[in-house]
mmCIF file of C-alpha atoms in Angstrom:
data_model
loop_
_atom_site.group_PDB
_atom_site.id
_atom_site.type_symbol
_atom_site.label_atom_id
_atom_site.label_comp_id
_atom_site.label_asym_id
_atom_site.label_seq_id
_atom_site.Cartn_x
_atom_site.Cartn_y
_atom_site.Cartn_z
ATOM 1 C CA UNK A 253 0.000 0.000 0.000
ATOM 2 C CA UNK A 254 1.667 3.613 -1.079
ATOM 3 C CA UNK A 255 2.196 6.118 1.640
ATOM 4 C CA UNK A 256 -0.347 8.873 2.367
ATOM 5 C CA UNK A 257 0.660 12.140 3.635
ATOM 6 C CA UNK A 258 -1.685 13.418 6.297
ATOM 7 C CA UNK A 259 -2.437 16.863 5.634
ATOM 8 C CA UNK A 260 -4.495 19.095 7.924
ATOM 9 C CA UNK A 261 -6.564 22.590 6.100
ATOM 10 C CA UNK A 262 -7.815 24.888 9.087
ATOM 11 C CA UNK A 263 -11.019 25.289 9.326
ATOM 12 C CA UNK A 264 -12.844 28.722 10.134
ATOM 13 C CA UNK A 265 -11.699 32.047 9.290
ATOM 14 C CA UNK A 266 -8.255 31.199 7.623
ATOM 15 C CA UNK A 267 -9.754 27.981 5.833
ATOM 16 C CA UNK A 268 -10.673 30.123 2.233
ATOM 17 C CA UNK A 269 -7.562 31.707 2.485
ATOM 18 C CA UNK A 270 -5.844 28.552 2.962
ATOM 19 C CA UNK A 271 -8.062 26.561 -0.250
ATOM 20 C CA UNK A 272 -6.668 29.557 -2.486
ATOM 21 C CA UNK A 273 -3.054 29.634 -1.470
ATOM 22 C CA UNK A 274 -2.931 25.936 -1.974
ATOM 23 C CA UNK A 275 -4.494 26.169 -5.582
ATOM 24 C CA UNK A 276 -1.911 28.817 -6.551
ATOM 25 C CA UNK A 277 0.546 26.167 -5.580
ATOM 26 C CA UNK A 278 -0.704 23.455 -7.183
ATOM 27 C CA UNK A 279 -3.238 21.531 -4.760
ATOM 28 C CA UNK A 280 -7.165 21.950 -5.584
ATOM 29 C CA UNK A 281 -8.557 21.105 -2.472
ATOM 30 C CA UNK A 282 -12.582 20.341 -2.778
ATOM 31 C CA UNK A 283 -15.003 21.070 -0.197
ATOM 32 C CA UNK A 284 -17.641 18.913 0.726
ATOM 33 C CA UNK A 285 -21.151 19.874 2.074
ATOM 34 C CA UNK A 286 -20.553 18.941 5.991
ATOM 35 C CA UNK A 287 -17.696 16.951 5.420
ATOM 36 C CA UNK A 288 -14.325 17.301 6.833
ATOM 37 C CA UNK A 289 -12.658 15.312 4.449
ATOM 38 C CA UNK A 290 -11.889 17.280 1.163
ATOM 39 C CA UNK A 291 -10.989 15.903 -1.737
ATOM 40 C CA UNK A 292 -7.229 17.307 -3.212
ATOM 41 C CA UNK A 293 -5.725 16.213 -6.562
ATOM 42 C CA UNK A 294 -3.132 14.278 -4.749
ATOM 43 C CA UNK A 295 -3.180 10.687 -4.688
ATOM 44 C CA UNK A 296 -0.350 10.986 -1.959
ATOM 45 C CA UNK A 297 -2.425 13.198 0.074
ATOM 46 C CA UNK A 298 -4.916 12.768 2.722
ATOM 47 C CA UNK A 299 -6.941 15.894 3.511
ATOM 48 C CA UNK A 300 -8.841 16.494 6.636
ATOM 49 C CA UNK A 301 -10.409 19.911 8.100
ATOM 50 C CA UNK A 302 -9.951 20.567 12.060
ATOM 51 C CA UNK A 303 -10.430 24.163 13.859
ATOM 52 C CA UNK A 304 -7.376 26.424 13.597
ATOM 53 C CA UNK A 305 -7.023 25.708 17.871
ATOM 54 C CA UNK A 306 -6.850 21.898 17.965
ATOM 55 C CA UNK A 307 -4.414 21.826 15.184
ATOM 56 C CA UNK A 308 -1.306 21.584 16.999
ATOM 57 C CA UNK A 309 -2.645 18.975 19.230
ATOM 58 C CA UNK A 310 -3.491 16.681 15.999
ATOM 59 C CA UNK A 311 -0.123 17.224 14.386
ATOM 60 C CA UNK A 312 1.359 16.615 17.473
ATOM 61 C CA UNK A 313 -0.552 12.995 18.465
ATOM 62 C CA UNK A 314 0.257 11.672 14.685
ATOM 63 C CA UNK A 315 -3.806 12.534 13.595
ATOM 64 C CA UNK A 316 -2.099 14.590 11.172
ATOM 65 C CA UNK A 317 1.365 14.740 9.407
ATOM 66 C CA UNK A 318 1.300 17.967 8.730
ATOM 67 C CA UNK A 319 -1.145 21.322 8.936
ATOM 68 C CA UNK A 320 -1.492 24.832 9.246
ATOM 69 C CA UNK A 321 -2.136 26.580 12.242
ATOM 70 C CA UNK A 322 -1.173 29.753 14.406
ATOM 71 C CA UNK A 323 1.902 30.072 16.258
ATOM 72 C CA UNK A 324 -0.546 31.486 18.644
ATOM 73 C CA UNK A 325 -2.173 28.113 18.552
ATOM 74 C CA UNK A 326 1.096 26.119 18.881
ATOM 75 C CA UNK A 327 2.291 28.163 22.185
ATOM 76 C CA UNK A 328 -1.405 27.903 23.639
ATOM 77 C CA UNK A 329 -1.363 24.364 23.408
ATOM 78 C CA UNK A 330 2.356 24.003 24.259
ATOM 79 C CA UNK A 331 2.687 21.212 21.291
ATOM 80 C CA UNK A 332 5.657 19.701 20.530
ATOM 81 C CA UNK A 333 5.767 19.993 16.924
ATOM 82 C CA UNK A 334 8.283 20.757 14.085
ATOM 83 C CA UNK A 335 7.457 24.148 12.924
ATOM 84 C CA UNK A 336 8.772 24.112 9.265
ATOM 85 C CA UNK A 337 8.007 27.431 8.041
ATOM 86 C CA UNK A 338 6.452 30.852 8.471
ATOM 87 C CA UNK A 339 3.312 31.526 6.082
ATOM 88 C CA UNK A 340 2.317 35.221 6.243
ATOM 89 C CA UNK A 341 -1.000 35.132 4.817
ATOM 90 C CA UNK A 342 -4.646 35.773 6.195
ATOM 91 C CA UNK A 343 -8.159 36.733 5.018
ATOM 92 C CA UNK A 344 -7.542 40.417 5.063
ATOM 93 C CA UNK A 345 -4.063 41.385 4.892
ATOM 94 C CA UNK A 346 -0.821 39.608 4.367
ATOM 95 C CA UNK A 347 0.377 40.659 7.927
ATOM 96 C CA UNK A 348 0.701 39.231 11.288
ATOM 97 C CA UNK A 349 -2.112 39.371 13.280
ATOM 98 C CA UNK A 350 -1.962 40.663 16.649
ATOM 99 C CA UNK A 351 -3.025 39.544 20.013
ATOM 100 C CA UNK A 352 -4.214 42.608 22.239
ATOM 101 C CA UNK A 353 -5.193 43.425 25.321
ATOM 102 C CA UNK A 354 -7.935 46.345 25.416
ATOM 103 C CA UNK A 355 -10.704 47.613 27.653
ATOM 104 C CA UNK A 356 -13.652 49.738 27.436
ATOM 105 C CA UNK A 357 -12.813 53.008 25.924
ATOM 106 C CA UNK A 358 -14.348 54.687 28.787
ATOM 107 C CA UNK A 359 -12.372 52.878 31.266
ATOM 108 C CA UNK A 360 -9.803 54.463 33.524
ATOM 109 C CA UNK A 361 -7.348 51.537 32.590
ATOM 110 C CA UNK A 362 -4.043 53.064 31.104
ATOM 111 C CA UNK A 363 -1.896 50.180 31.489
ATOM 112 C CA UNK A 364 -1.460 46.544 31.627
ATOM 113 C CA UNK A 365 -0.595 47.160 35.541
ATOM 114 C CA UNK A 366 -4.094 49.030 36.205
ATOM 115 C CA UNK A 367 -5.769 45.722 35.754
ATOM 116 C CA UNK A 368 -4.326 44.119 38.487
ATOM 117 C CA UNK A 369 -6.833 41.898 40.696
ATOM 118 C CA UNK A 370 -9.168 42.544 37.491
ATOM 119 C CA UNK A 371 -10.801 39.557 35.414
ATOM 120 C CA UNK A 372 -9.625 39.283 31.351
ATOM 121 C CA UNK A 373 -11.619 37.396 29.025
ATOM 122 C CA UNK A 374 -9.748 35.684 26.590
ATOM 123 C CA UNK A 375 -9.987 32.365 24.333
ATOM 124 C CA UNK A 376 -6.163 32.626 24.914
ATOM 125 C CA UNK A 377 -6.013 31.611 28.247
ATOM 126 C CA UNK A 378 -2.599 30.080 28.586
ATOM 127 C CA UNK A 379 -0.817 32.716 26.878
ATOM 128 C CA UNK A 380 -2.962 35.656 28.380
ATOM 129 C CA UNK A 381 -1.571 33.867 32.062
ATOM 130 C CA UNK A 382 1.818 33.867 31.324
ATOM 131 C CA UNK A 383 1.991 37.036 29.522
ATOM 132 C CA UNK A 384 0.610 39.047 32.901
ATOM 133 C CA UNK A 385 2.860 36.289 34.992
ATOM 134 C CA UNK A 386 5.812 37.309 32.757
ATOM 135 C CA UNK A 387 4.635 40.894 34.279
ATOM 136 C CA UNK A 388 3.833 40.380 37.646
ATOM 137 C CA UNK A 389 0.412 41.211 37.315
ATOM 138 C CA UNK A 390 -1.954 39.216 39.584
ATOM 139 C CA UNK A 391 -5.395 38.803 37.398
ATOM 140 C CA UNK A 392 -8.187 36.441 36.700
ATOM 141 C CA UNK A 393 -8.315 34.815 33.374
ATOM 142 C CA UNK A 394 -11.513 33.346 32.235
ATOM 143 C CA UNK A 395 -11.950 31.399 28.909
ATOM 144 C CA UNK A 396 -14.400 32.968 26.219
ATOM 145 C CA UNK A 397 -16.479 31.030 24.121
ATOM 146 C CA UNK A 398 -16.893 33.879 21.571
ATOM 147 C CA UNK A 399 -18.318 37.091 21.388
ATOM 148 C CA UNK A 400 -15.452 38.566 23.241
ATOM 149 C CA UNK A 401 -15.386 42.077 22.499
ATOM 150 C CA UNK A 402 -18.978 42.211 24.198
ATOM 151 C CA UNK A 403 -18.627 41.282 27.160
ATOM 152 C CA UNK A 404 -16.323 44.294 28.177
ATOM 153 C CA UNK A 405 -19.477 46.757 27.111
ATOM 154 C CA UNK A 406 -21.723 44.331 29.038
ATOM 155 C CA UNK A 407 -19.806 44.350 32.278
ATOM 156 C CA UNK A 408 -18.863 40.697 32.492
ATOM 157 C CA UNK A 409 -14.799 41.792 32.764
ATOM 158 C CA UNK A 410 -12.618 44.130 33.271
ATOM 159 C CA UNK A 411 -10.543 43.767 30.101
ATOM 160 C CA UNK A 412 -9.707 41.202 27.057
ATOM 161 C CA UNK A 413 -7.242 39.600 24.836
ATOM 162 C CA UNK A 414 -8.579 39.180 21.609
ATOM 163 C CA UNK A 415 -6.898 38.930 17.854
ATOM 164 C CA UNK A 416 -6.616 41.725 15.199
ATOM 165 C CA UNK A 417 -5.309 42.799 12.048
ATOM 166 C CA UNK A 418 -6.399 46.213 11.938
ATOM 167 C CA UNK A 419 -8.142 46.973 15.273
ATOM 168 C CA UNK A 420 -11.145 47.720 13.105
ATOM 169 C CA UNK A 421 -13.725 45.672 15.038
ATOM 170 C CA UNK A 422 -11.737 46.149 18.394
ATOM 171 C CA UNK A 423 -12.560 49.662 18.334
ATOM 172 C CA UNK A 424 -16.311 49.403 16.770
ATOM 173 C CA UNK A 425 -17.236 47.770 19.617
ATOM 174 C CA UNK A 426 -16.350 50.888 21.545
ATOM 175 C CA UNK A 427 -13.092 49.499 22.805
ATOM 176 C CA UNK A 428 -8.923 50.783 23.338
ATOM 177 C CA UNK A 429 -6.259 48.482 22.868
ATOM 178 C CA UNK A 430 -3.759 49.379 25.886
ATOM 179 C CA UNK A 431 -1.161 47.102 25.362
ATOM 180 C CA UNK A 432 0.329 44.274 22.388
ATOM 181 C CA UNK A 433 0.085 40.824 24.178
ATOM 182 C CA UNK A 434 1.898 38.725 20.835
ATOM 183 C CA UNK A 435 2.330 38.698 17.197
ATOM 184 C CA UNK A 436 1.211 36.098 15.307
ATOM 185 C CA UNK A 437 0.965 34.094 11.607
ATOM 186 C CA UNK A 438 0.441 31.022 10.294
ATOM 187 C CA UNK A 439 2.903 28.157 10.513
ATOM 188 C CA UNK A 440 3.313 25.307 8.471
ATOM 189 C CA UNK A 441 3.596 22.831 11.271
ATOM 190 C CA UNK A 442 4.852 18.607 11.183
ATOM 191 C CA UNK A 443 4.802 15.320 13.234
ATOM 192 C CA UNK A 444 8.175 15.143 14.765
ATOM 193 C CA UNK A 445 7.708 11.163 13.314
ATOM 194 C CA UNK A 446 6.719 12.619 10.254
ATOM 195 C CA UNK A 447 9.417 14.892 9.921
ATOM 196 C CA UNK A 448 11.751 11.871 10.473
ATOM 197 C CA UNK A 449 10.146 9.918 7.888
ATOM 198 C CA UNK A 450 12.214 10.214 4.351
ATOM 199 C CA UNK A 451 8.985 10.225 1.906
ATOM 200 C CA UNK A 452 7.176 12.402 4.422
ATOM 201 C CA UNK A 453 9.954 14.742 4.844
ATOM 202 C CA UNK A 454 10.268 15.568 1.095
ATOM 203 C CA UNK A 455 6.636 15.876 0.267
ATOM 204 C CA UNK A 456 6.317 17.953 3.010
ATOM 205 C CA UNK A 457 9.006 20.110 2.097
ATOM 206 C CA UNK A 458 7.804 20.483 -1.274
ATOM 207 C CA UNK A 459 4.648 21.660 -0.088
ATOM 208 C CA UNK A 460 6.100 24.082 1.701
ATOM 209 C CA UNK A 461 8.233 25.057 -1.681
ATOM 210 C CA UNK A 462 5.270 25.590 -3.582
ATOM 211 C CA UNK A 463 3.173 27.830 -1.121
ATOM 212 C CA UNK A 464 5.956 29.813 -0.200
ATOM 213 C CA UNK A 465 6.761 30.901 -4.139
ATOM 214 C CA UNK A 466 3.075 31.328 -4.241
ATOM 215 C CA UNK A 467 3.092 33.406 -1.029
ATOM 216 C CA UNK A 468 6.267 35.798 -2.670
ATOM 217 C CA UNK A 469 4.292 35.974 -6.200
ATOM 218 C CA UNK A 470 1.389 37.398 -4.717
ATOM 219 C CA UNK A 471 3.477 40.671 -4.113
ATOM 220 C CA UNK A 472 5.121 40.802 -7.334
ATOM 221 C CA UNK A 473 4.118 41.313 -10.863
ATOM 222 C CA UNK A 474 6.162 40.711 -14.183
ATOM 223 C CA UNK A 475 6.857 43.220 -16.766
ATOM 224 C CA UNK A 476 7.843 43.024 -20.670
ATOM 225 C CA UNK A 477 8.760 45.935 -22.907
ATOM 226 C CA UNK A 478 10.788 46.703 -25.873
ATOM 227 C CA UNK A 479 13.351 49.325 -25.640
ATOM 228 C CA UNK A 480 15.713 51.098 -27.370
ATOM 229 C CA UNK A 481 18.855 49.349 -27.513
ATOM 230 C CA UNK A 482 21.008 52.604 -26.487
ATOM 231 C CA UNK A 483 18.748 53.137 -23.320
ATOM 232 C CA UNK A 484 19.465 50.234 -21.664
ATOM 233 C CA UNK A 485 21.834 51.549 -19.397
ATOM 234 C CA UNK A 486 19.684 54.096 -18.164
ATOM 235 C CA UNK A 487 16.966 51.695 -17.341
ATOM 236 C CA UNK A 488 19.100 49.315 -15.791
ATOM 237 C CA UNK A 489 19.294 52.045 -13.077
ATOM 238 C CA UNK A 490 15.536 51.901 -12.273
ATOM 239 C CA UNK A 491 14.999 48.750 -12.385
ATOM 240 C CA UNK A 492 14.406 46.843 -9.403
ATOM 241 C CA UNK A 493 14.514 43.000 -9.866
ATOM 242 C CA UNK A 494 15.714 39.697 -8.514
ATOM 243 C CA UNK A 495 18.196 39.136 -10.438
ATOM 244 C CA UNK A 496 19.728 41.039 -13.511
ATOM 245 C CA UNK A 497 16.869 41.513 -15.888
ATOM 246 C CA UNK A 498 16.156 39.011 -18.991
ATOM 247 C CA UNK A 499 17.185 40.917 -22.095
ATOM 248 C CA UNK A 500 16.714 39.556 -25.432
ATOM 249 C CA UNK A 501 17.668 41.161 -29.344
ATOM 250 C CA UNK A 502 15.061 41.536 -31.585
ATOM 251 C CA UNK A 503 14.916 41.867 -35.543
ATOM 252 C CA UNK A 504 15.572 45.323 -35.424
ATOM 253 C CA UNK A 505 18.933 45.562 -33.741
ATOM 254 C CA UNK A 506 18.256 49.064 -32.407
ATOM 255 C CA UNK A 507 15.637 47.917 -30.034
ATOM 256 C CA UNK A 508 15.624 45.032 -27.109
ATOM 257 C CA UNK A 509 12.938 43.051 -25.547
ATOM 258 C CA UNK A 510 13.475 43.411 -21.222
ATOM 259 C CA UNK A 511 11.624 41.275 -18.842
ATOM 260 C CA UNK A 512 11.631 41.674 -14.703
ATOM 261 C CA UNK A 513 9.987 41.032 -11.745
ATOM 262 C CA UNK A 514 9.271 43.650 -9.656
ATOM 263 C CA UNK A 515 7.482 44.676 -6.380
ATOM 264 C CA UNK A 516 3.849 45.219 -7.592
ATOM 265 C CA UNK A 517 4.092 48.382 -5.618
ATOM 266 C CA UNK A 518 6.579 50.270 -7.502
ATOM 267 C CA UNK A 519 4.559 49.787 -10.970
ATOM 268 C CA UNK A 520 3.050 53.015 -11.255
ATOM 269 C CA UNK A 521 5.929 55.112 -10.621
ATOM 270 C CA UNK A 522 8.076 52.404 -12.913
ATOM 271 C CA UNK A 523 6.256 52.543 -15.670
ATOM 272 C CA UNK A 524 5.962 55.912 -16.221
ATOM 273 C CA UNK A 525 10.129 56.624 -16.086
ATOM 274 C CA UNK A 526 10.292 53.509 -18.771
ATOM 275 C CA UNK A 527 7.886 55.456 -20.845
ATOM 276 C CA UNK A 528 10.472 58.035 -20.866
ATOM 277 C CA UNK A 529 12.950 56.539 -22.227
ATOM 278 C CA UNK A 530 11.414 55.080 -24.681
ATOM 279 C CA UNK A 531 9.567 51.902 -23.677
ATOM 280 C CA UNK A 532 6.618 50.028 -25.721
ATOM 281 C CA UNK A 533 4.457 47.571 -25.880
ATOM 282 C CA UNK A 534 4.877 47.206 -21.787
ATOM 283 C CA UNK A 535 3.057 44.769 -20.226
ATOM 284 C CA UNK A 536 2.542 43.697 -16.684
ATOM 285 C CA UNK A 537 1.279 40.092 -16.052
ATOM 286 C CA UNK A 538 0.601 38.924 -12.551
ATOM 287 C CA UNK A 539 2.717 35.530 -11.050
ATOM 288 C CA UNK A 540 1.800 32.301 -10.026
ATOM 289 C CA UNK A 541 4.181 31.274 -8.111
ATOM 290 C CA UNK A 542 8.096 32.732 -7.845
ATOM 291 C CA UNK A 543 10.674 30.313 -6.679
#
């Protein structure tokens, strides 16, 4: 019988996310009505769905070989994993997310010290405790089941610890984020048997290839012009790329053909300076993936 990899997709906020990175690398994972078993055209992969929390604590019993998850989730849980890379991606921004502690905005609660003897809600109990330990800040932690931000407004504590990306919703619900408890992002996470394992090893480090390059090619862009042969000196200076850029003759041996790769962000100053001297025919195309 051929080896199966054991793959674990979090499920909840990070799971479309997730299904789209992985098709940009290569894997089309299918969802199933109810079903936490996905298909994926692998036939070396098994795919299962489990909640971005008990991640760790799968990968870590053998459930799974491998899976994404929080390094929030992985210090919560203390699990003794193999963390095998950072993955920097998220529903809303390509940033870590942040774990804060914040209180009503009415509150007279400056500081993480003014909560002392106070009561934090938190679905991050563990590290909430150590972080005000780490302090030397007496409080009372109490696990949230959800809904978080409301029970500040509703009286039921004194303060929270809750995630963000942009502190949008932290401060719609009337809230002020004192104090930055952790950052975090996703982690590509393996069985420390797993790990060990030769065929498990390399599939799971191509996986990690793959979604990586596709990670880096969502920031970047390609671009192909022709340009006059003599100006190619001057654009060399404004070009940003990875390497030296691809430069090819064409019929008419007083023009060029250039290709880069560049920072998506600099386009629309870049452009206009190639224009300049000369450019045509420029086109940007967006990236797969960029190894």
């Amino acid at each position: 019988m051929s080896q199966k990899l054991k793959l674990g997709v979090p499920k909840g906020s990070l799971q479309d996310a997730t299904i789209k990175l992985f098709a940009k690398s290569g894997w089309k994972i299918g969802l199933h009505h109810r079903n936490y078993f996905p298909d994926i055209n692998d036939e070396d992969i098994n795919c299962s769905m489990c909640r971005a929390q008990e991640m760790s604590a799968y990968v870590a019993s053998g459930t799974l070989d491998v899976g994404l998850t929080g390094k929030d989730w992985i210090l919560e849980n203390d699990s003794d994993v193999v963390e095998v890379s950072s993955l920097v991606y998220s529903k809303v921004s390509n940033r870590p997310a942040r774990w804060v502690l914040a209180v009503a905005g009415d509150s007279p609660y400056k500081r993480p010290e003014d909560l002392a003897g106070k009561k934090i809600a938190t679905e991050l109990v563990n590290v909430t405790k150590n972080y005000f330990k780490s302090q030397n800040i007496p409080v009372d932690v109490d696990f949230s089941w959800g809904a978080t931000e409301a029970k500040v407004v509703e009286g039921l504590c004194d303060g929270i610890v809750e995630v963000t990306e942009t502190g949008t919703t932290i401060k719609a619900h009337g809230l002020r984020i004192i104090a930055e408890v952790m950052q975090t992002n996703t982690r590509l996470i393996a069985n420390k048997k797993a790990w060990e394992d030769p065929w498990k090893r390399k599939k799971i480090e191509k996986i990690n290839l793959l979604l990586q390059g596709a990670l880096k090619a969502e920031k970047m862009v390609g671009l192909k012009m022709n340009l006059p042969k003599d100006n190619l000196d001057s654009a060399m200076k404004i070009l940003p790329s990875l390497n030296s850029p691809t430069v090819a003759e064409l019929s008419d041996n007083k023009w060029i053909s250039v290709e880069i790769m560049v920072d998506e962000t600099v386009v629309r100053d870049l452009i206009p300076e190639l224009k300049e001297l000369g450019a045509e025919g420029i086109i940007e195309y967006p990236l797969n993936k960029v190894i």
